PDB file of C-alpha atoms in Angstrom:
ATOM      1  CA  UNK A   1      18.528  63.507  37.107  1.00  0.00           C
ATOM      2  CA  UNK A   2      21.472  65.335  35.427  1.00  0.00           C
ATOM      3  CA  UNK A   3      24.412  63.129  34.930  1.00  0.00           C
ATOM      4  CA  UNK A   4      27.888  65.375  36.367  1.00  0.00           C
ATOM      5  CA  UNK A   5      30.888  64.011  35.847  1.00  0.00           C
ATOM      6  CA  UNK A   6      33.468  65.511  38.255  1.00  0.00           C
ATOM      7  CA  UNK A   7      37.580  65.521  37.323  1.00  0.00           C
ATOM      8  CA  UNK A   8      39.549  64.054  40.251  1.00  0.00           C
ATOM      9  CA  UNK A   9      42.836  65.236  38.703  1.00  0.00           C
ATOM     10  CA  UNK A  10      42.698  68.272  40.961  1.00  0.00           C
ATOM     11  CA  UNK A  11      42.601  65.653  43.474  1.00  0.00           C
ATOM     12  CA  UNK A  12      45.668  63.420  42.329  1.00  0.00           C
ATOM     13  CA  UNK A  13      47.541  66.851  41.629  1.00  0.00           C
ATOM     14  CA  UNK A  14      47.061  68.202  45.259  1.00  0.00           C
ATOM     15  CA  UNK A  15      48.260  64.684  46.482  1.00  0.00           C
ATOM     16  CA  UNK A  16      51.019  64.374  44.453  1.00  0.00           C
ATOM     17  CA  UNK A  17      52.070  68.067  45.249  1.00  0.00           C
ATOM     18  CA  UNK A  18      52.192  67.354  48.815  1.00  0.00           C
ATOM     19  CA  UNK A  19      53.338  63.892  48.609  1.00  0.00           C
ATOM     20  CA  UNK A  20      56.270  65.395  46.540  1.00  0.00           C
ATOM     21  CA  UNK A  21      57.220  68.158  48.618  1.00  0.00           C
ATOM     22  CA  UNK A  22      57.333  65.740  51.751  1.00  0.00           C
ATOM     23  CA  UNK A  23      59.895  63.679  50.129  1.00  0.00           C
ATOM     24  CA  UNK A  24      61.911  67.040  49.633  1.00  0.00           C
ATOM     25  CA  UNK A  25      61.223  67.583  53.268  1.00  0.00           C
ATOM     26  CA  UNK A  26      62.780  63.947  53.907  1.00  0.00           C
ATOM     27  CA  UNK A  27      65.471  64.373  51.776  1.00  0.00           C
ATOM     28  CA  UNK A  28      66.808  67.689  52.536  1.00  0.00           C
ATOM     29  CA  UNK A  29      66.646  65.701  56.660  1.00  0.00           C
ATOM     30  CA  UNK A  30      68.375  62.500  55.570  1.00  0.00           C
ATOM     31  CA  UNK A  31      71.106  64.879  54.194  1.00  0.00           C
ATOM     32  CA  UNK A  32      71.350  67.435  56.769  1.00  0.00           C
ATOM     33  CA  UNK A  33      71.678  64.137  59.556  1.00  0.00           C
ATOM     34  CA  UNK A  34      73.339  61.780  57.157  1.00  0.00           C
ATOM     35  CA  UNK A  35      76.726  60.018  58.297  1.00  0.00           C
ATOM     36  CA  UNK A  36      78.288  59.774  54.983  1.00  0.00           C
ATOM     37  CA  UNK A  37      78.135  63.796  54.111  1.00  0.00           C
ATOM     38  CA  UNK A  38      79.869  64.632  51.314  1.00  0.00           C
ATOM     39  CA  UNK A  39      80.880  61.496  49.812  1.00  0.00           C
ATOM     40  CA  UNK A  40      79.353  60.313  46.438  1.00  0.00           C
ATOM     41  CA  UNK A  41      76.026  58.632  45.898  1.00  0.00           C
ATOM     42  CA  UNK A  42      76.423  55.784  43.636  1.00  0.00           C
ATOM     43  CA  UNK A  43      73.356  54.091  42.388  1.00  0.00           C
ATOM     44  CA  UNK A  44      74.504  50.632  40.597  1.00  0.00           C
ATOM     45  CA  UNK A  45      77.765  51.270  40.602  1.00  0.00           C
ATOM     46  CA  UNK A  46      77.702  54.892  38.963  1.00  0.00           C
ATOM     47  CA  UNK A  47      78.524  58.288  40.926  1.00  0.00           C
ATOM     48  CA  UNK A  48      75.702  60.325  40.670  1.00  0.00           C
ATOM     49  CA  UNK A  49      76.049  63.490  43.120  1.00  0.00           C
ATOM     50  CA  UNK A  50      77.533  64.128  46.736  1.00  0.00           C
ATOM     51  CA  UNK A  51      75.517  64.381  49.411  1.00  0.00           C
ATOM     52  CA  UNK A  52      74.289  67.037  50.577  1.00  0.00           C
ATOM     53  CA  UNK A  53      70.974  68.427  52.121  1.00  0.00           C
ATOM     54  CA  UNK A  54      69.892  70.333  48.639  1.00  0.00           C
ATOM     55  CA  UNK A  55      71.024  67.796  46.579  1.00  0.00           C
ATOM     56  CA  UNK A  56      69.158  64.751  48.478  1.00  0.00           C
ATOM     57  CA  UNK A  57      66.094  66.519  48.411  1.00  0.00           C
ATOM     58  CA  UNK A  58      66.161  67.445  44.864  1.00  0.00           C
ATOM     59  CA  UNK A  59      66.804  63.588  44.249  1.00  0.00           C
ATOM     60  CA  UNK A  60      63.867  62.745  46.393  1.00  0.00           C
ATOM     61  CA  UNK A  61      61.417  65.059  44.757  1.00  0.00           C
ATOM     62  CA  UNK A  62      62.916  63.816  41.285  1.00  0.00           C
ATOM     63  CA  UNK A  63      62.520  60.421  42.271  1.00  0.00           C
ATOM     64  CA  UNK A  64      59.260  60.618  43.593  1.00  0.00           C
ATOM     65  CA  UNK A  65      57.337  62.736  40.676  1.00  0.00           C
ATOM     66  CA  UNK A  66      58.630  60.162  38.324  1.00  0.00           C
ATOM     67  CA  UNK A  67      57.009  57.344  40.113  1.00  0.00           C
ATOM     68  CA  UNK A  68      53.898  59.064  40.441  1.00  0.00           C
ATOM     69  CA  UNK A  69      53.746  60.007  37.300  1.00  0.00           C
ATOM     70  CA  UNK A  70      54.387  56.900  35.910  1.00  0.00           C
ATOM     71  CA  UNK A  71      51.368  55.389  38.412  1.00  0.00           C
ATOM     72  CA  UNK A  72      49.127  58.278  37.399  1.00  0.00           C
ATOM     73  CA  UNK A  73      49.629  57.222  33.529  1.00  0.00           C
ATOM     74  CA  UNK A  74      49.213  53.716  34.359  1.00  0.00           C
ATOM     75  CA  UNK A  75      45.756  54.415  36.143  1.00  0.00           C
ATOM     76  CA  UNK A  76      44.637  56.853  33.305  1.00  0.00           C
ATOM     77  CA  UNK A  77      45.504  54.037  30.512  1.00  0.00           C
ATOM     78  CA  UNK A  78      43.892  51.462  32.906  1.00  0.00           C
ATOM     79  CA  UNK A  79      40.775  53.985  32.737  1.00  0.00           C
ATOM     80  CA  UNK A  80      40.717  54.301  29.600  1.00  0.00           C
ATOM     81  CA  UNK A  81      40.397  50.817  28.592  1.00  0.00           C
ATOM     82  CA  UNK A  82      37.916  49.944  31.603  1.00  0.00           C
ATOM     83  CA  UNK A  83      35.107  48.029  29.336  1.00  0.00           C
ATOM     84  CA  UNK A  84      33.049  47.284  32.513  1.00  0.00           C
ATOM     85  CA  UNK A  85      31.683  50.744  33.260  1.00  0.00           C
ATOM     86  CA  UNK A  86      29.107  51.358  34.659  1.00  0.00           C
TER      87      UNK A  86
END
């Protein structure tokens, strides 16, 4: 038997396109129904933008492709250094 070794980044791109995209979806709702519209989003004390539909989803997608990325590293070092392969 032929050993195959199949990529699954394909896989982890799809998910993180989608996953991405539906935390543009939630942010661009959070700022269309948002109470404070408008007004300045501080994070720790420092005005970042106002709030607005675009602007919260571009945060969200920003915010959310960093994480992943930084998880997706984090597995692929972990991976890497896996000395109990099979």
């Amino acid at each position: 038997m032929s050993e195959r070794v199949i990529s699954s980044r394909p896989v982890f791109l799809a998910t993180a396109t989608v996953v991405v995209l539906v935390a543009g979806g939630i942010g661009f709702v959070v700022g269309t129904t948002g109470q404070n519209r408008g007004t300045t989003m501080n994070l720790f004390g420092v005005p970042l933008f106002e709030m607005t539909p675009i602007t919260m989803a571009l945060f969200g997608m920003l915010l959310t492709t960093c994480v992943l990325a930084l998880l997706f590293s984090l597995v692929s070092y972990a991976s890497r250094h896996n000395t109990d392969a099979a």
